[in-house]
Amino acid sequence: MRRPADVRRAALSLLLAAAALSAGCSRQQPVAVPVELFLANHWAEPIPPQGPPPNGFSVLEASLSPQACGQCHAQQYEAWRTSLHSRTVGPGLLWQLALMDQAQANRCFRCHAPLAEQKALLAIEHGWLGAPPLPPPGYIDPDLGHQGLVCAACHVRNHRRFGPPARPDAEPGTAHGGFTSSAAFQDSRFCAHCHQFPPDGPSVEGKLFEDTLNQWAASPMAPQRTCQSCHMPDRQHSWRGIHDAETTRSALDLGLDVVALGEGRFEARARVRNVGAGHHFPTYMVPKVELDFLRRDADGSTHALGRQVIGWTVDTQLTREIADTRIPAGEAREFPVPFAAPRAAGWKVELVVRVKPGEHYERMFREHLARDAQLPPQAVSQLRQALANVLSAEYELTRVVAAPPIAN
């Protein structure tokens, strides 16, 4: 007897096949398939091999490489090329493969290199027992395994192209037999395959490592915006997030007050409201935002008052929560630092906001480098590059200055 999931996939396959036969050009009508059913089939795990390309496909049409897609979709390709999606198989992942078997690696590849063809190439490269015995066919770029979350991961199944409904002013075309459109590509649930773990997924103290879709669904943003509204505006394929200063600034409303406590004691209070992110800020454990409080005296000297951190801090073994100061969508949090005022008047408090998009990875990478004797030389080199990449992604977001409530 077929399982319910198999029956749903078979039904969807018949619907899609009928749509393909009834549509004769690239601007096909949207398929009348519920989003849930489409996504269950589209993201069936694992994604099956594409198989041989259809007869009549050119070398370009048969290719699964983003560079091939970019020949016609230049704007999307250029945006993807500068995005984090193009770097999901970078040194931060590659050094860890030395510590994994194929089954463990495939759990990472589920999102970092999801195509069956990518997994096969990486298995050959690492000499895993499950590697294909034959070299890949000519239509598969030998470097496809290192190209990250490629266009085909979202848009190609069985050499058929899928995407959102065509724009009204889109030019019709006939490349790769056209495409099948689905409203699922404009639905936040499309992103859940990698950005929402199931209820029984990896967690710390009951909190899922990836819980972004649930955070969004529970937020006041959900009725107004989708993931794509913010991270793919006007269908841009750049997926800007906390690594981008402009995107981060648009998510936050910052304020700084200095409050007198009496007897020469004061408290600096940073008020941070999540006004733009449709999920917690930040959404998961890797990024942190550091709030450094400084006292600037009239003579120009600077004194550190303290630091507060916005984020979910978990130990590097992923077993223990240290702190969780994330800010849900639409909510605010106050971060106080008490201090003693100097005798001399004319001082002010400055708040320096610094973003560390890969803070969790930084701690993890440093720990492993401290015991690099356990890693092969190539993995050590990749690990050092991964740490350098994480550090280079840090940036100062803004500075805010506040004077005490009375003349000092």
CSV table of C-alpha atoms in Angstrom, one decimal:
chain,number,residue,atom,x,y,z
A,1,MET,CA,0.0,0.0,0.0
A,2,ARG,CA,1.3,3.5,-0.8
A,3,ARG,CA,2.0,5.9,2.0
A,4,PRO,CA,-0.1,9.1,2.0
A,5,ALA,CA,3.0,11.2,1.1
A,6,ASP,CA,3.6,8.9,-1.9
A,7,VAL,CA,0.0,9.3,-3.0
A,8,ARG,CA,0.2,13.1,-2.7
A,9,ARG,CA,3.4,13.2,-4.7
A,10,ALA,CA,2.0,11.0,-7.4
A,11,ALA,CA,-1.2,13.1,-7.6
A,12,LEU,CA,0.9,16.3,-7.9
A,13,SER,CA,3.1,14.7,-10.6
A,14,LEU,CA,0.0,14.0,-12.7
A,15,LEU,CA,-1.2,17.6,-12.2
A,16,LEU,CA,2.1,19.0,-13.3
A,17,ALA,CA,2.4,16.7,-16.3
A,18,ALA,CA,-1.1,17.8,-17.4
A,19,ALA,CA,-0.2,21.4,-17.0
A,20,ALA,CA,3.0,20.9,-19.1
A,21,LEU,CA,1.0,19.3,-21.9
A,22,SER,CA,-1.6,22.0,-22.0
A,23,ALA,CA,0.8,24.9,-22.0
A,24,GLY,CA,2.9,25.5,-25.1
A,25,CYS,CA,5.1,28.4,-24.2
A,26,SER,CA,7.4,29.5,-21.4
A,27,ARG,CA,4.8,31.7,-19.8
A,28,GLN,CA,2.7,28.9,-18.5
A,29,GLN,CA,-0.4,29.4,-16.4
A,30,PRO,CA,0.0,28.8,-12.7
A,31,VAL,CA,-0.7,25.2,-11.8
A,32,ALA,CA,-3.8,24.8,-9.7
A,33,VAL,CA,-2.1,22.8,-6.9
A,34,PRO,CA,-2.4,23.8,-3.3
A,35,VAL,CA,0.8,25.3,-2.0
A,36,GLU,CA,1.2,22.6,0.7
A,37,LEU,CA,1.0,19.8,-1.9
A,38,PHE,CA,3.4,21.6,-4.2
A,39,LEU,CA,6.0,22.1,-1.5
A,40,ALA,CA,5.7,18.6,-0.2
A,41,ASN,CA,6.7,17.3,-3.6
A,42,HIS,CA,9.1,20.0,-4.5
A,43,TRP,CA,11.1,19.6,-1.3
A,44,ALA,CA,10.8,15.8,-1.0
A,45,GLU,CA,13.9,14.7,0.8
A,46,PRO,CA,16.3,13.8,-0.7
A,47,ILE,CA,15.9,15.7,-3.9
A,48,PRO,CA,16.1,13.0,-6.6
A,49,PRO,CA,18.7,13.1,-9.4
A,50,GLN,CA,17.6,15.1,-12.4
A,51,GLY,CA,18.3,12.2,-14.8
A,52,PRO,CA,19.3,12.5,-18.5
A,53,PRO,CA,18.3,15.8,-20.0
A,54,PRO,CA,15.4,15.8,-22.5
A,55,ASN,CA,16.1,15.2,-26.2
A,56,GLY,CA,16.8,18.4,-28.0
A,57,PHE,CA,18.2,20.3,-24.9
A,58,SER,CA,21.3,22.2,-25.7
A,59,VAL,CA,24.4,22.0,-23.5
A,60,LEU,CA,23.3,25.3,-21.9
A,61,GLU,CA,19.8,24.0,-21.2
A,62,ALA,CA,21.0,20.7,-19.8
A,63,SER,CA,23.5,22.4,-17.4
A,64,LEU,CA,22.7,22.7,-13.7
A,65,SER,CA,25.3,25.4,-13.2
A,66,PRO,CA,24.3,28.9,-12.2
A,67,GLN,CA,26.6,30.3,-14.8
A,68,ALA,CA,24.5,28.6,-17.5
A,69,CYS,CA,21.3,30.2,-16.0
A,70,GLY,CA,23.1,33.5,-16.0
A,71,GLN,CA,23.3,33.6,-19.8
A,72,CYS,CA,19.7,34.6,-19.9
A,73,HIS,CA,18.9,35.5,-16.3
A,74,ALA,CA,21.9,37.8,-15.8
A,75,GLN,CA,20.4,40.1,-13.2
A,76,GLN,CA,19.4,37.1,-11.0
A,77,TYR,CA,22.8,35.5,-11.5
A,78,GLU,CA,24.8,38.6,-10.5
A,79,ALA,CA,22.7,39.0,-7.4
A,80,TRP,CA,23.1,35.3,-6.4
A,81,ARG,CA,26.8,35.5,-7.1
A,82,THR,CA,27.3,38.1,-4.3
A,83,SER,CA,24.9,36.4,-1.9
A,84,LEU,CA,25.6,34.0,1.0
A,85,HIS,CA,23.7,31.3,-0.9
A,86,SER,CA,26.5,31.1,-3.4
A,87,ARG,CA,29.0,30.4,-0.5
A,88,THR,CA,27.2,27.7,1.4
A,89,VAL,CA,30.0,25.2,0.5
A,90,GLY,CA,32.8,27.4,1.7
A,91,PRO,CA,35.6,26.8,4.1
A,92,GLY,CA,33.3,27.0,7.1
A,93,LEU,CA,31.6,23.8,5.9
A,94,LEU,CA,34.5,22.1,4.1
A,95,TRP,CA,36.9,21.8,7.1
A,96,GLN,CA,34.1,20.0,9.1
A,97,LEU,CA,33.9,17.3,6.4
A,98,ALA,CA,37.2,15.9,7.6
A,99,LEU,CA,35.3,14.9,10.8
A,100,MET,CA,32.2,13.5,9.2
A,101,ASP,CA,31.1,10.3,7.4
A,102,GLN,CA,28.9,10.5,4.4
A,103,ALA,CA,25.6,10.2,6.3
A,104,GLN,CA,26.6,13.1,8.6
A,105,ALA,CA,27.8,15.2,5.7
A,106,ASN,CA,24.5,14.6,3.8
A,107,ARG,CA,22.6,16.2,6.7
A,108,CYS,CA,24.6,19.4,6.1
A,109,PHE,CA,24.2,19.1,2.3
A,110,ARG,CA,20.4,19.0,2.7
A,111,CYS,CA,20.6,22.8,2.6
A,112,HIS,CA,24.2,23.6,1.8
A,113,ALA,CA,24.4,21.5,-1.4
A,114,PRO,CA,20.9,19.9,-1.8
A,115,LEU,CA,21.1,18.5,-5.4
A,116,ALA,CA,21.8,14.8,-5.7
A,117,GLU,CA,24.4,15.7,-8.3
A,118,GLN,CA,26.2,18.0,-5.8
A,119,LYS,CA,26.2,15.3,-3.2
A,120,ALA,CA,27.6,12.7,-5.7
A,121,LEU,CA,30.4,15.0,-6.7
A,122,LEU,CA,31.4,15.7,-3.1
A,123,ALA,CA,31.2,12.0,-2.3
A,124,ILE,CA,33.7,11.3,-5.1
A,125,GLU,CA,35.9,14.1,-3.9
A,126,HIS,CA,36.1,12.7,-0.4
A,127,GLY,CA,36.3,9.1,-1.3
A,128,TRP,CA,33.2,8.1,0.6
A,129,LEU,CA,32.0,4.5,0.2
A,130,GLY,CA,28.7,5.6,-1.2
A,131,ALA,CA,30.3,7.6,-4.0
A,132,PRO,CA,29.1,6.8,-7.6
A,133,PRO,CA,31.6,4.5,-9.3
A,134,LEU,CA,31.4,6.4,-12.6
A,135,PRO,CA,32.4,10.0,-13.4
A,136,PRO,CA,29.5,12.5,-13.7
A,137,PRO,CA,27.9,12.9,-17.2
A,138,GLY,CA,29.1,15.8,-19.3
A,139,TYR,CA,26.1,18.1,-18.6
A,140,ILE,CA,27.2,18.3,-14.9
A,141,ASP,CA,29.8,20.9,-14.1
A,142,PRO,CA,32.7,19.2,-12.2
A,143,ASP,CA,32.7,22.1,-9.7
A,144,LEU,CA,28.9,22.0,-9.1
A,145,GLY,CA,29.4,20.5,-5.7
A,146,HIS,CA,31.3,23.6,-4.5
A,147,GLN,CA,28.8,26.1,-6.0
A,148,GLY,CA,26.5,26.3,-3.0
A,149,LEU,CA,22.8,26.7,-3.0
A,150,VAL,CA,22.5,26.9,-6.8
A,151,CYS,CA,19.6,28.1,-8.9
A,152,ALA,CA,18.6,24.5,-9.7
A,153,ALA,CA,18.1,23.7,-6.0
A,154,CYS,CA,15.0,25.9,-6.0
A,155,HIS,CA,14.0,26.0,-9.6
A,156,VAL,CA,14.8,22.6,-11.3
A,157,ARG,CA,13.3,19.2,-10.8
A,158,ASN,CA,13.7,16.4,-13.4
A,159,HIS,CA,15.2,19.0,-15.8
A,160,ARG,CA,11.9,21.0,-15.6
A,161,ARG,CA,12.0,24.6,-14.5
A,162,PHE,CA,9.7,26.0,-11.9
A,163,GLY,CA,9.2,29.6,-10.6
A,164,PRO,CA,6.8,32.3,-9.5
A,165,PRO,CA,4.1,33.5,-11.9
A,166,ALA,CA,5.6,35.5,-14.8
A,167,ARG,CA,5.6,39.3,-14.6
A,168,PRO,CA,2.9,40.9,-16.8
A,169,ASP,CA,5.7,42.5,-18.9
A,170,ALA,CA,7.9,39.5,-19.1
A,171,GLU,CA,9.1,38.5,-22.6
A,172,PRO,CA,7.9,35.1,-23.7
A,173,GLY,CA,10.6,32.5,-24.5
A,174,THR,CA,11.1,28.9,-25.3
A,175,ALA,CA,14.4,28.0,-23.6
A,176,HIS,CA,14.4,24.7,-21.6
A,177,GLY,CA,10.8,24.0,-22.7
A,178,GLY,CA,9.4,26.9,-20.7
A,179,PHE,CA,8.6,26.8,-17.0
A,180,THR,CA,5.8,25.9,-14.6
A,181,SER,CA,4.7,28.7,-12.3
A,182,SER,CA,3.5,28.3,-8.8
A,183,ALA,CA,2.4,30.7,-6.1
A,184,ALA,CA,4.5,28.6,-3.7
A,185,PHE,CA,7.5,30.7,-4.7
A,186,GLN,CA,5.9,33.8,-3.2
A,187,ASP,CA,4.9,32.0,0.0
A,188,SER,CA,7.0,32.1,3.2
A,189,ARG,CA,6.7,28.4,3.5
A,190,PHE,CA,8.9,27.9,0.5
A,191,CYS,CA,11.9,28.9,2.7
A,192,ALA,CA,11.0,26.5,5.5
A,193,HIS,CA,12.9,23.6,4.1
A,194,CYS,CA,16.1,25.2,5.4
A,195,HIS,CA,14.9,27.9,7.7
A,196,GLN,CA,12.5,26.0,9.9
A,197,PHE,CA,13.3,22.7,11.7
A,198,PRO,CA,10.5,20.3,12.4
A,199,PRO,CA,9.2,20.1,16.0
A,200,ASP,CA,11.5,17.2,16.7
A,201,GLY,CA,14.5,18.8,15.1
A,202,PRO,CA,17.8,19.8,16.9
A,203,SER,CA,17.1,22.1,19.9
A,204,VAL,CA,18.6,23.5,23.1
A,205,GLU,CA,16.3,23.7,26.1
A,206,GLY,CA,13.3,23.3,23.9
A,207,LYS,CA,14.3,26.0,21.4
A,208,LEU,CA,14.8,24.8,17.8
A,209,PHE,CA,18.1,25.8,16.2
A,210,GLU,CA,16.2,27.0,13.2
A,211,ASP,CA,12.8,28.4,14.1
A,212,THR,CA,12.4,31.4,11.7
A,213,LEU,CA,9.2,30.5,10.0
A,214,ASN,CA,7.4,29.9,13.4
A,215,GLN,CA,8.8,33.2,14.7
A,216,TRP,CA,7.4,35.0,11.6
A,217,ALA,CA,4.0,33.2,11.8
A,218,ALA,CA,3.6,34.3,15.4
A,219,SER,CA,4.6,37.9,14.6
A,220,PRO,CA,2.5,41.0,13.7
A,221,MET,CA,4.4,41.0,10.4
A,222,ALA,CA,2.9,37.8,9.2
A,223,PRO,CA,-0.4,39.3,7.8
A,224,GLN,CA,1.6,42.0,6.0
A,225,ARG,CA,4.8,40.5,4.7
A,226,THR,CA,6.4,37.3,3.5
A,227,CYS,CA,10.0,36.2,3.8
A,228,GLN,CA,10.4,37.2,0.1
A,229,SER,CA,9.0,40.7,0.8
A,230,CYS,CA,12.1,41.6,2.9
A,231,HIS,CA,14.8,39.3,1.7
A,232,MET,CA,13.9,39.2,-2.1
A,233,PRO,CA,12.3,42.6,-2.7
A,234,ASP,CA,11.2,42.9,-6.4
A,235,ARG,CA,12.4,39.3,-6.8
A,236,GLN,CA,16.1,40.2,-6.2
A,237,HIS,CA,18.2,37.2,-5.5
A,238,SER,CA,20.5,38.7,-3.0
A,239,TRP,CA,18.8,37.6,0.3
A,240,ARG,CA,20.2,40.4,2.4
A,241,GLY,CA,20.1,39.9,6.2
A,242,ILE,CA,22.2,40.6,9.2
A,243,HIS,CA,25.4,40.6,7.2
A,244,ASP,CA,24.2,43.7,5.5
A,245,ALA,CA,24.3,47.0,7.5
A,246,GLU,CA,21.5,48.7,5.6
A,247,THR,CA,19.1,45.7,6.2
A,248,THR,CA,20.1,45.6,9.9
A,249,ARG,CA,19.5,49.3,10.4
A,250,SER,CA,16.0,49.0,8.9
A,251,ALA,CA,15.2,46.3,11.5
A,252,LEU,CA,16.0,48.4,14.6
A,253,ASP,CA,15.0,51.5,16.4
A,254,LEU,CA,17.7,52.5,18.9
A,255,GLY,CA,17.7,54.9,21.8
A,256,LEU,CA,19.9,55.8,24.7
A,257,ASP,CA,19.1,57.4,28.0
A,258,VAL,CA,21.2,58.2,31.1
A,259,VAL,CA,19.3,58.0,34.3
A,260,ALA,CA,20.4,59.3,37.7
A,261,LEU,CA,20.3,56.7,40.5
A,262,GLY,CA,21.5,59.1,43.3
A,263,GLU,CA,24.7,59.4,45.2
A,264,GLY,CA,26.8,59.9,42.1
A,265,ARG,CA,25.5,56.7,40.5
A,266,PHE,CA,23.9,56.6,37.0
A,267,GLU,CA,22.6,54.0,34.6
A,268,ALA,CA,22.9,54.1,30.8
A,269,ARG,CA,19.9,52.4,29.2
A,270,ALA,CA,19.9,51.3,25.6
A,271,ARG,CA,16.4,50.8,24.2
A,272,VAL,CA,16.2,48.5,21.2
A,273,ARG,CA,13.0,47.8,19.3
A,274,ASN,CA,12.6,45.3,16.5
A,275,VAL,CA,10.6,47.3,14.0
A,276,GLY,CA,11.6,45.7,10.7
A,277,ALA,CA,12.6,42.0,11.2
A,278,GLY,CA,9.6,39.8,10.8
A,279,HIS,CA,11.2,37.3,13.2
A,280,HIS,CA,13.3,37.5,16.3
A,281,PHE,CA,16.3,39.8,16.1
A,282,PRO,CA,18.5,38.0,15.5
A,283,THR,CA,16.6,34.9,14.5
A,284,TYR,CA,19.0,32.1,15.6
A,285,MET,CA,22.2,31.4,17.6
A,286,VAL,CA,24.9,32.4,15.2
A,287,PRO,CA,24.8,36.3,15.0
A,288,LYS,CA,25.2,38.6,17.9
A,289,VAL,CA,24.9,42.4,18.3
A,290,GLU,CA,27.3,43.9,20.9
A,291,LEU,CA,26.3,47.1,22.7
A,292,ASP,CA,29.4,48.8,24.1
A,293,PHE,CA,28.8,51.6,26.6
A,294,LEU,CA,31.5,54.3,26.9
A,295,ARG,CA,31.9,57.4,29.0
A,296,ARG,CA,33.5,60.3,27.2
A,297,ASP,CA,34.9,62.9,29.6
A,298,ALA,CA,35.4,66.6,28.9
A,299,ASP,CA,39.1,66.1,28.6
A,300,GLY,CA,38.6,63.7,25.7
A,301,SER,CA,39.4,60.5,27.6
A,302,THR,CA,37.3,57.4,27.0
A,303,HIS,CA,36.3,54.9,29.7
A,304,ALA,CA,34.5,51.5,29.1
A,305,LEU,CA,31.4,51.2,31.2
A,306,GLY,CA,30.2,47.8,30.1
A,307,ARG,CA,28.9,45.6,27.3
A,308,GLN,CA,25.5,44.0,26.6
A,309,VAL,CA,24.7,41.5,23.9
A,310,ILE,CA,21.6,41.0,21.8
A,311,GLY,CA,21.3,37.4,20.7
A,312,TRP,CA,20.9,33.7,21.6
A,313,THR,CA,24.1,32.5,23.1
A,314,VAL,CA,24.7,28.7,23.2
A,315,ASP,CA,27.8,26.8,24.1
A,316,THR,CA,29.8,25.5,21.1
A,317,GLN,CA,28.8,21.9,21.9
A,318,LEU,CA,25.1,22.9,21.3
A,319,THR,CA,24.0,21.5,24.6
A,320,ARG,CA,23.5,24.5,26.9
A,321,GLU,CA,21.9,27.9,26.7
A,322,ILE,CA,24.0,30.7,28.2
A,323,ALA,CA,21.6,33.6,27.5
A,324,ASP,CA,18.8,34.6,25.2
A,325,THR,CA,18.2,38.3,24.7
A,326,ARG,CA,16.7,38.2,21.2
A,327,ILE,CA,13.9,40.6,20.5
A,328,PRO,CA,10.7,39.3,18.9
A,329,ALA,CA,9.2,41.2,16.0
A,330,GLY,CA,7.4,44.4,17.1
A,331,GLU,CA,8.8,44.2,20.6
A,332,ALA,CA,11.5,46.1,22.5
A,333,ARG,CA,14.1,45.3,25.1
A,334,GLU,CA,16.1,47.5,27.4
A,335,PHE,CA,19.8,46.9,28.1
A,336,PRO,CA,21.1,48.7,31.3
A,337,VAL,CA,24.6,49.4,32.4
A,338,PRO,CA,25.1,51.1,35.9
A,339,PHE,CA,28.2,53.2,36.5
A,340,ALA,CA,29.7,55.9,38.8
A,341,ALA,CA,30.0,59.4,37.5
A,342,PRO,CA,33.3,61.2,37.5
A,343,ARG,CA,33.9,64.2,39.7
A,344,ALA,CA,34.6,66.5,36.7
A,345,ALA,CA,31.6,67.8,34.8
A,346,GLY,CA,31.0,67.7,31.0
A,347,TRP,CA,30.9,63.9,30.5
A,348,LYS,CA,28.6,62.0,28.1
A,349,VAL,CA,27.7,58.4,27.4
A,350,GLU,CA,28.3,56.9,24.0
A,351,LEU,CA,26.7,53.6,22.8
A,352,VAL,CA,28.7,51.8,20.1
A,353,VAL,CA,26.6,49.1,18.2
A,354,ARG,CA,28.7,46.4,16.6
A,355,VAL,CA,27.3,43.5,14.6
A,356,LYS,CA,29.1,40.1,14.6
A,357,PRO,CA,27.1,37.9,12.1
A,358,GLY,CA,29.2,34.8,12.8
A,359,GLU,CA,29.9,35.1,16.5
A,360,HIS,CA,28.9,31.5,17.4
A,361,TYR,CA,31.2,30.3,14.6
A,362,GLU,CA,34.0,32.4,15.8
A,363,ARG,CA,34.0,30.7,19.2
A,364,MET,CA,33.6,27.3,17.6
A,365,PHE,CA,36.4,27.8,15.1
A,366,ARG,CA,38.8,29.2,17.7
A,367,GLU,CA,38.2,26.2,19.9
A,368,HIS,CA,39.0,23.8,17.1
A,369,LEU,CA,42.1,25.7,16.0
A,370,ALA,CA,43.4,25.4,19.6
A,371,ARG,CA,43.5,21.6,19.0
A,372,ASP,CA,44.3,21.5,15.3
A,373,ALA,CA,46.6,18.5,15.8
A,374,GLN,CA,43.4,16.4,15.5
A,375,LEU,CA,42.7,17.8,11.9
A,376,PRO,CA,44.5,17.1,8.6
A,377,PRO,CA,46.5,20.0,7.2
A,378,GLN,CA,44.0,20.9,4.5
A,379,ALA,CA,41.2,21.1,7.1
A,380,VAL,CA,43.3,23.3,9.3
A,381,SER,CA,43.9,25.7,6.3
A,382,GLN,CA,40.2,25.7,5.6
A,383,LEU,CA,39.4,26.4,9.2
A,384,ARG,CA,41.8,29.3,9.4
A,385,GLN,CA,40.2,30.8,6.3
A,386,ALA,CA,36.7,30.2,7.7
A,387,LEU,CA,37.7,32.2,10.9
A,388,ALA,CA,39.1,35.0,8.7
A,389,ASN,CA,35.9,35.1,6.8
A,390,VAL,CA,33.8,35.4,10.0
A,391,LEU,CA,36.0,38.1,11.4
A,392,SER,CA,35.9,40.1,8.2
A,393,ALA,CA,32.1,40.1,8.2
A,394,GLU,CA,31.9,42.2,11.4
A,395,TYR,CA,30.9,45.8,11.2
A,396,GLU,CA,30.0,48.8,13.3
A,397,LEU,CA,26.3,49.6,12.8
A,398,THR,CA,26.0,53.0,14.5
A,399,ARG,CA,26.8,55.2,17.5
A,400,VAL,CA,24.4,57.0,19.8
A,401,VAL,CA,25.4,59.7,22.3
A,402,ALA,CA,23.5,60.8,25.4
A,403,ALA,CA,24.1,63.4,28.1
A,404,PRO,CA,23.1,62.9,31.8
A,405,PRO,CA,19.7,64.2,32.8
A,406,ILE,CA,21.1,67.3,34.6
A,407,ALA,CA,24.1,69.5,34.1
A,408,ASN,CA,27.2,67.7,35.5
